[in-house]
């Protein structure tokens, strides 16, 4: 008896994926985008951060991420 969940997969073209995800700013949709990141290790501490933003005729998107971890 297999109790593992069953997942159906499908293959998407790049065009279909752009439609689902909103596409990439700066691509064929005549948008602009920018991204920046930082990674640092100080003693036993590791810190990473990133910032991204994009604008296209479809709208504006931005993201920010931060991660900190103690190294062993």
PDB file of N, CA and C in Angstrom:
ATOM      1  N   UNK A   1       0.846  -1.178   0.000  1.00  0.00           N
ATOM      2  CA  UNK A   1       0.000   0.000   0.000  1.00  0.00           C
ATOM      3  C   UNK A   1       0.890   1.239   0.000  1.00  0.00           C
ATOM      4  N   UNK A   2       0.720   2.073  -0.996  1.00  0.00           N
ATOM      5  CA  UNK A   2       1.521   3.290  -1.140  1.00  0.00           C
ATOM      6  C   UNK A   2       0.727   4.492  -0.631  1.00  0.00           C
ATOM      7  N   UNK A   3       1.179   5.103   0.470  1.00  0.00           N
ATOM      8  CA  UNK A   3       0.475   6.248   1.053  1.00  0.00           C
ATOM      9  C   UNK A   3       1.073   7.582   0.631  1.00  0.00           C
ATOM     10  N   UNK A   4       2.096   7.550  -0.214  1.00  0.00           N
ATOM     11  CA  UNK A   4       2.725   8.800  -0.667  1.00  0.00           C
ATOM     12  C   UNK A   4       1.742   9.568  -1.547  1.00  0.00           C
ATOM     13  N   UNK A   5       1.677  10.893  -1.377  1.00  0.00           N
ATOM     14  CA  UNK A   5       0.776  11.681  -2.222  1.00  0.00           C
ATOM     15  C   UNK A   5       1.205  11.600  -3.686  1.00  0.00           C
ATOM     16  N   UNK A   6       0.260  11.559  -4.579  1.00  0.00           N
ATOM     17  CA  UNK A   6       0.522  11.502  -6.007  1.00  0.00           C
ATOM     18  C   UNK A   6       0.442  12.918  -6.587  1.00  0.00           C
ATOM     19  N   UNK A   7       1.425  13.271  -7.401  1.00  0.00           N
ATOM     20  CA  UNK A   7       1.486  14.608  -7.988  1.00  0.00           C
ATOM     21  C   UNK A   7       1.521  14.469  -9.502  1.00  0.00           C
ATOM     22  N   UNK A   8       0.636  15.185 -10.166  1.00  0.00           N
ATOM     23  CA  UNK A   8       0.635  15.183 -11.625  1.00  0.00           C
ATOM     24  C   UNK A   8       1.529  16.323 -12.102  1.00  0.00           C
ATOM     25  N   UNK A   9       2.375  16.048 -13.053  1.00  0.00           N
ATOM     26  CA  UNK A   9       3.268  17.075 -13.585  1.00  0.00           C
ATOM     27  C   UNK A   9       2.912  17.370 -15.037  1.00  0.00           C
ATOM     28  N   UNK A  10       3.284  18.557 -15.471  1.00  0.00           N
ATOM     29  CA  UNK A  10       3.070  18.964 -16.860  1.00  0.00           C
ATOM     30  C   UNK A  10       4.244  19.815 -17.299  1.00  0.00           C
ATOM     31  N   UNK A  11       4.566  19.755 -18.569  1.00  0.00           N
ATOM     32  CA  UNK A  11       5.662  20.556 -19.101  1.00  0.00           C
ATOM     33  C   UNK A  11       5.098  21.846 -19.668  1.00  0.00           C
ATOM     34  N   UNK A  12       5.740  22.985 -19.312  1.00  0.00           N
ATOM     35  CA  UNK A  12       5.297  24.296 -19.788  1.00  0.00           C
ATOM     36  C   UNK A  12       6.363  24.901 -20.688  1.00  0.00           C
ATOM     37  N   UNK A  13       5.924  25.572 -21.726  1.00  0.00           N
ATOM     38  CA  UNK A  13       6.875  26.305 -22.563  1.00  0.00           C
ATOM     39  C   UNK A  13       7.272  27.593 -21.839  1.00  0.00           C
ATOM     40  N   UNK A  14       8.332  28.249 -22.295  1.00  0.00           N
ATOM     41  CA  UNK A  14       8.747  29.517 -21.690  1.00  0.00           C
ATOM     42  C   UNK A  14       7.643  30.563 -21.792  1.00  0.00           C
ATOM     43  N   UNK A  15       6.934  30.573 -22.911  1.00  0.00           N
ATOM     44  CA  UNK A  15       5.838  31.538 -23.098  1.00  0.00           C
ATOM     45  C   UNK A  15       4.729  31.290 -22.088  1.00  0.00           C
ATOM     46  N   UNK A  16       4.350  30.023 -21.902  1.00  0.00           N
ATOM     47  CA  UNK A  16       3.327  29.690 -20.910  1.00  0.00           C
ATOM     48  C   UNK A  16       3.775  30.048 -19.504  1.00  0.00           C
ATOM     49  N   UNK A  17       5.045  29.779 -19.188  1.00  0.00           N
ATOM     50  CA  UNK A  17       5.566  30.082 -17.862  1.00  0.00           C
ATOM     51  C   UNK A  17       5.572  31.586 -17.611  1.00  0.00           C
ATOM     52  N   UNK A  18       5.931  32.386 -18.613  1.00  0.00           N
ATOM     53  CA  UNK A  18       5.890  33.846 -18.464  1.00  0.00           C
ATOM     54  C   UNK A  18       4.478  34.328 -18.172  1.00  0.00           C
ATOM     55  N   UNK A  19       3.491  33.704 -18.794  1.00  0.00           N
ATOM     56  CA  UNK A  19       2.095  34.085 -18.555  1.00  0.00           C
ATOM     57  C   UNK A  19       1.681  33.759 -17.121  1.00  0.00           C
ATOM     58  N   UNK A  20       2.096  32.603 -16.616  1.00  0.00           N
ATOM     59  CA  UNK A  20       1.734  32.187 -15.255  1.00  0.00           C
ATOM     60  C   UNK A  20       2.459  33.024 -14.217  1.00  0.00           C
ATOM     61  N   UNK A  21       3.756  33.251 -14.419  1.00  0.00           N
ATOM     62  CA  UNK A  21       4.554  33.913 -13.400  1.00  0.00           C
ATOM     63  C   UNK A  21       4.581  35.425 -13.540  1.00  0.00           C
ATOM     64  N   UNK A  22       4.016  35.961 -14.599  1.00  0.00           N
ATOM     65  CA  UNK A  22       4.063  37.402 -14.809  1.00  0.00           C
ATOM     66  C   UNK A  22       5.237  37.808 -15.670  1.00  0.00           C
ATOM     67  N   UNK A  23       6.072  36.857 -16.060  1.00  0.00           N
ATOM     68  CA  UNK A  23       7.202  37.173 -16.930  1.00  0.00           C
ATOM     69  C   UNK A  23       8.327  37.841 -16.176  1.00  0.00           C
ATOM     70  N   UNK A  24       9.376  38.177 -16.901  1.00  0.00           N
ATOM     71  CA  UNK A  24      10.517  38.862 -16.323  1.00  0.00           C
ATOM     72  C   UNK A  24      10.547  40.302 -16.802  1.00  0.00           C
ATOM     73  N   UNK A  25      10.760  41.225 -15.902  1.00  0.00           N
ATOM     74  CA  UNK A  25      10.948  42.611 -16.294  1.00  0.00           C
ATOM     75  C   UNK A  25      12.226  42.695 -17.111  1.00  0.00           C
ATOM     76  N   UNK A  26      12.214  43.504 -18.114  1.00  0.00           N
ATOM     77  CA  UNK A  26      13.392  43.634 -18.961  1.00  0.00           C
ATOM     78  C   UNK A  26      13.408  42.657 -20.107  1.00  0.00           C
ATOM     79  N   UNK A  27      12.437  41.782 -20.176  1.00  0.00           N
ATOM     80  CA  UNK A  27      12.354  40.823 -21.267  1.00  0.00           C
ATOM     81  C   UNK A  27      11.665  41.432 -22.466  1.00  0.00           C
ATOM     82  N   UNK A  28      10.960  40.613 -23.216  1.00  0.00           N
ATOM     83  CA  UNK A  28      10.314  41.090 -24.430  1.00  0.00           C
ATOM     84  C   UNK A  28       9.140  42.004 -24.132  1.00  0.00           C
ATOM     85  N   UNK A  29       8.744  42.145 -22.864  1.00  0.00           N
ATOM     86  CA  UNK A  29       7.617  43.005 -22.526  1.00  0.00           C
ATOM     87  C   UNK A  29       8.039  44.463 -22.345  1.00  0.00           C
ATOM     88  N   UNK A  30       9.262  44.819 -22.757  1.00  0.00           N
ATOM     89  CA  UNK A  30       9.765  46.197 -22.708  1.00  0.00           C
ATOM     90  C   UNK A  30       9.732  46.760 -21.293  1.00  0.00           C
ATOM     91  N   UNK A  31      10.174  45.990 -20.334  1.00  0.00           N
ATOM     92  CA  UNK A  31      10.220  46.440 -18.945  1.00  0.00           C
ATOM     93  C   UNK A  31      11.648  46.678 -18.507  1.00  0.00           C
ATOM     94  N   UNK A  32      11.799  47.138 -17.277  1.00  0.00           N
ATOM     95  CA  UNK A  32      13.124  47.357 -16.694  1.00  0.00           C
ATOM     96  C   UNK A  32      13.191  46.657 -15.348  1.00  0.00           C
ATOM     97  N   UNK A  33      14.394  46.271 -14.938  1.00  0.00           N
ATOM     98  CA  UNK A  33      14.539  45.595 -13.664  1.00  0.00           C
ATOM     99  C   UNK A  33      15.912  45.813 -13.075  1.00  0.00           C
ATOM    100  N   UNK A  34      16.012  45.587 -11.772  1.00  0.00           N
ATOM    101  CA  UNK A  34      17.288  45.726 -11.081  1.00  0.00           C
ATOM    102  C   UNK A  34      17.300  44.768  -9.894  1.00  0.00           C
ATOM    103  N   UNK A  35      18.507  44.321  -9.529  1.00  0.00           N
ATOM    104  CA  UNK A  35      18.636  43.427  -8.381  1.00  0.00           C
ATOM    105  C   UNK A  35      19.972  43.686  -7.701  1.00  0.00           C
ATOM    106  N   UNK A  36      20.017  43.442  -6.393  1.00  0.00           N
ATOM    107  CA  UNK A  36      21.260  43.595  -5.634  1.00  0.00           C
ATOM    108  C   UNK A  36      21.264  42.556  -4.522  1.00  0.00           C
ATOM    109  N   UNK A  37      22.448  42.111  -4.141  1.00  0.00           N
ATOM    110  CA  UNK A  37      22.550  41.118  -3.081  1.00  0.00           C
ATOM    111  C   UNK A  37      23.790  41.341  -2.236  1.00  0.00           C
ATOM    112  N   UNK A  38      23.786  40.775  -1.042  1.00  0.00           N
ATOM    113  CA  UNK A  38      24.897  40.910  -0.111  1.00  0.00           C
ATOM    114  C   UNK A  38      25.040  39.599   0.650  1.00  0.00           C
ATOM    115  N   UNK A  39      26.273  39.133   0.796  1.00  0.00           N
ATOM    116  CA  UNK A  39      26.546  37.943   1.600  1.00  0.00           C
ATOM    117  C   UNK A  39      27.784  38.239   2.438  1.00  0.00           C
ATOM    118  N   UNK A  40      27.725  37.947   3.727  1.00  0.00           N
ATOM    119  CA  UNK A  40      28.877  38.198   4.599  1.00  0.00           C
ATOM    120  C   UNK A  40      28.957  37.119   5.668  1.00  0.00           C
ATOM    121  N   UNK A  41      30.185  36.746   6.009  1.00  0.00           N
ATOM    122  CA  UNK A  41      30.449  35.847   7.130  1.00  0.00           C
ATOM    123  C   UNK A  41      31.338  36.588   8.114  1.00  0.00           C
ATOM    124  N   UNK A  42      30.857  36.707   9.350  1.00  0.00           N
ATOM    125  CA  UNK A  42      31.629  37.358  10.404  1.00  0.00           C
ATOM    126  C   UNK A  42      31.675  36.396  11.578  1.00  0.00           C
ATOM    127  N   UNK A  43      32.859  35.845  11.828  1.00  0.00           N
ATOM    128  CA  UNK A  43      32.980  34.847  12.888  1.00  0.00           C
ATOM    129  C   UNK A  43      32.054  33.687  12.609  1.00  0.00           C
ATOM    130  N   UNK A  44      31.226  33.310  13.573  1.00  0.00           N
ATOM    131  CA  UNK A  44      30.325  32.173  13.372  1.00  0.00           C
ATOM    132  C   UNK A  44      28.976  32.565  12.757  1.00  0.00           C
ATOM    133  N   UNK A  45      28.814  33.799  12.307  1.00  0.00           N
ATOM    134  CA  UNK A  45      27.532  34.277  11.788  1.00  0.00           C
ATOM    135  C   UNK A  45      27.602  34.469  10.277  1.00  0.00           C
ATOM    136  N   UNK A  46      26.588  33.989   9.584  1.00  0.00           N
ATOM    137  CA  UNK A  46      26.465  34.148   8.136  1.00  0.00           C
ATOM    138  C   UNK A  46      25.199  34.961   7.864  1.00  0.00           C
ATOM    139  N   UNK A  47      25.313  36.009   7.068  1.00  0.00           N
ATOM    140  CA  UNK A  47      24.180  36.869   6.761  1.00  0.00           C
ATOM    141  C   UNK A  47      24.074  37.039   5.251  1.00  0.00           C
ATOM    142  N   UNK A  48      22.867  36.894   4.716  1.00  0.00           N
ATOM    143  CA  UNK A  48      22.626  37.102   3.293  1.00  0.00           C
ATOM    144  C   UNK A  48      21.362  37.929   3.130  1.00  0.00           C
ATOM    145  N   UNK A  49      21.371  38.848   2.168  1.00  0.00           N
ATOM    146  CA  UNK A  49      20.203  39.672   1.893  1.00  0.00           C
ATOM    147  C   UNK A  49      20.138  39.958   0.403  1.00  0.00           C
ATOM    148  N   UNK A  50      18.948  40.152  -0.092  1.00  0.00           N
ATOM    149  CA  UNK A  50      18.772  40.456  -1.501  1.00  0.00           C
ATOM    150  C   UNK A  50      17.566  41.348  -1.715  1.00  0.00           C
ATOM    151  N   UNK A  51      17.610  42.133  -2.783  1.00  0.00           N
ATOM    152  CA  UNK A  51      16.533  43.051  -3.127  1.00  0.00           C
ATOM    153  C   UNK A  51      16.380  43.039  -4.631  1.00  0.00           C
ATOM    154  N   UNK A  52      15.180  42.946  -5.106  1.00  0.00           N
ATOM    155  CA  UNK A  52      14.922  42.981  -6.541  1.00  0.00           C
ATOM    156  C   UNK A  52      13.689  43.804  -6.834  1.00  0.00           C
ATOM    157  N   UNK A  53      13.669  44.441  -7.990  1.00  0.00           N
ATOM    158  CA  UNK A  53      12.509  45.232  -8.403  1.00  0.00           C
ATOM    159  C   UNK A  53      12.415  45.200  -9.917  1.00  0.00           C
ATOM    160  N   UNK A  54      11.220  45.277 -10.419  1.00  0.00           N
ATOM    161  CA  UNK A  54      11.012  45.284 -11.855  1.00  0.00           C
ATOM    162  C   UNK A  54       9.734  46.014 -12.211  1.00  0.00           C
ATOM    163  N   UNK A  55       9.721  46.593 -13.387  1.00  0.00           N
ATOM    164  CA  UNK A  55       8.531  47.281 -13.880  1.00  0.00           C
ATOM    165  C   UNK A  55       8.349  46.922 -15.346  1.00  0.00           C
ATOM    166  N   UNK A  56       7.123  46.670 -15.724  1.00  0.00           N
ATOM    167  CA  UNK A  56       6.780  46.366 -17.109  1.00  0.00           C
ATOM    168  C   UNK A  56       5.400  46.955 -17.375  1.00  0.00           C
ATOM    169  N   UNK A  57       4.949  46.903 -18.603  1.00  0.00           N
ATOM    170  CA  UNK A  57       3.586  47.409 -18.877  1.00  0.00           C
ATOM    171  C   UNK A  57       2.516  46.686 -18.068  1.00  0.00           C
ATOM    172  N   UNK A  58       2.806  45.467 -17.604  1.00  0.00           N
ATOM    173  CA  UNK A  58       1.823  44.720 -16.813  1.00  0.00           C
ATOM    174  C   UNK A  58       1.794  45.139 -15.347  1.00  0.00           C
ATOM    175  N   UNK A  59       2.814  45.853 -14.861  1.00  0.00           N
ATOM    176  CA  UNK A  59       2.814  46.270 -13.465  1.00  0.00           C
ATOM    177  C   UNK A  59       4.212  46.322 -12.881  1.00  0.00           C
ATOM    178  N   UNK A  60       4.260  46.499 -11.566  1.00  0.00           N
ATOM    179  CA  UNK A  60       5.516  46.622 -10.838  1.00  0.00           C
ATOM    180  C   UNK A  60       5.608  45.472  -9.840  1.00  0.00           C
ATOM    181  N   UNK A  61       6.815  44.923  -9.694  1.00  0.00           N
ATOM    182  CA  UNK A  61       7.025  43.848  -8.731  1.00  0.00           C
ATOM    183  C   UNK A  61       8.316  44.115  -7.961  1.00  0.00           C
ATOM    184  N   UNK A  62       8.338  43.720  -6.697  1.00  0.00           N
ATOM    185  CA  UNK A  62       9.542  43.884  -5.870  1.00  0.00           C
ATOM    186  C   UNK A  62       9.629  42.717  -4.902  1.00  0.00           C
ATOM    187  N   UNK A  63      10.851  42.367  -4.521  1.00  0.00           N
ATOM    188  CA  UNK A  63      11.025  41.335  -3.512  1.00  0.00           C
ATOM    189  C   UNK A  63      12.234  41.667  -2.651  1.00  0.00           C
ATOM    190  N   UNK A  64      12.200  41.189  -1.428  1.00  0.00           N
ATOM    191  CA  UNK A  64      13.263  41.399  -0.455  1.00  0.00           C
ATOM    192  C   UNK A  64      13.421  40.095   0.314  1.00  0.00           C
ATOM    193  N   UNK A  65      14.657  39.657   0.527  1.00  0.00           N
ATOM    194  CA  UNK A  65      14.874  38.473   1.346  1.00  0.00           C
ATOM    195  C   UNK A  65      16.060  38.692   2.259  1.00  0.00           C
ATOM    196  N   UNK A  66      16.023  38.014   3.401  1.00  0.00           N
ATOM    197  CA  UNK A  66      17.086  38.140   4.415  1.00  0.00           C
ATOM    198  C   UNK A  66      17.239  36.787   5.086  1.00  0.00           C
ATOM    199  N   UNK A  67      18.468  36.384   5.318  1.00  0.00           N
ATOM    200  CA  UNK A  67      18.739  35.120   5.995  1.00  0.00           C
ATOM    201  C   UNK A  67      19.954  35.272   6.890  1.00  0.00           C
ATOM    202  N   UNK A  68      19.863  34.806   8.099  1.00  0.00           N
ATOM    203  CA  UNK A  68      21.001  34.818   9.019  1.00  0.00           C
ATOM    204  C   UNK A  68      21.119  33.428   9.646  1.00  0.00           C
ATOM    205  N   UNK A  69      22.336  32.937   9.770  1.00  0.00           N
ATOM    206  CA  UNK A  69      22.544  31.606  10.338  1.00  0.00           C
ATOM    207  C   UNK A  69      23.841  31.574  11.118  1.00  0.00           C
ATOM    208  N   UNK A  70      23.887  30.755  12.118  1.00  0.00           N
ATOM    209  CA  UNK A  70      25.112  30.538  12.883  1.00  0.00           C
ATOM    210  C   UNK A  70      25.841  29.361  12.243  1.00  0.00           C
ATOM    211  N   UNK A  71      27.098  29.551  11.897  1.00  0.00           N
ATOM    212  CA  UNK A  71      27.898  28.498  11.295  1.00  0.00           C
ATOM    213  C   UNK A  71      28.460  27.607  12.397  1.00  0.00           C
ATOM    214  N   UNK A  72      28.556  26.347  12.130  1.00  0.00           N
ATOM    215  CA  UNK A  72      29.099  25.399  13.113  1.00  0.00           C
ATOM    216  C   UNK A  72      30.479  24.990  12.713  1.00  0.00           C
TER     217      UNK A  72
END
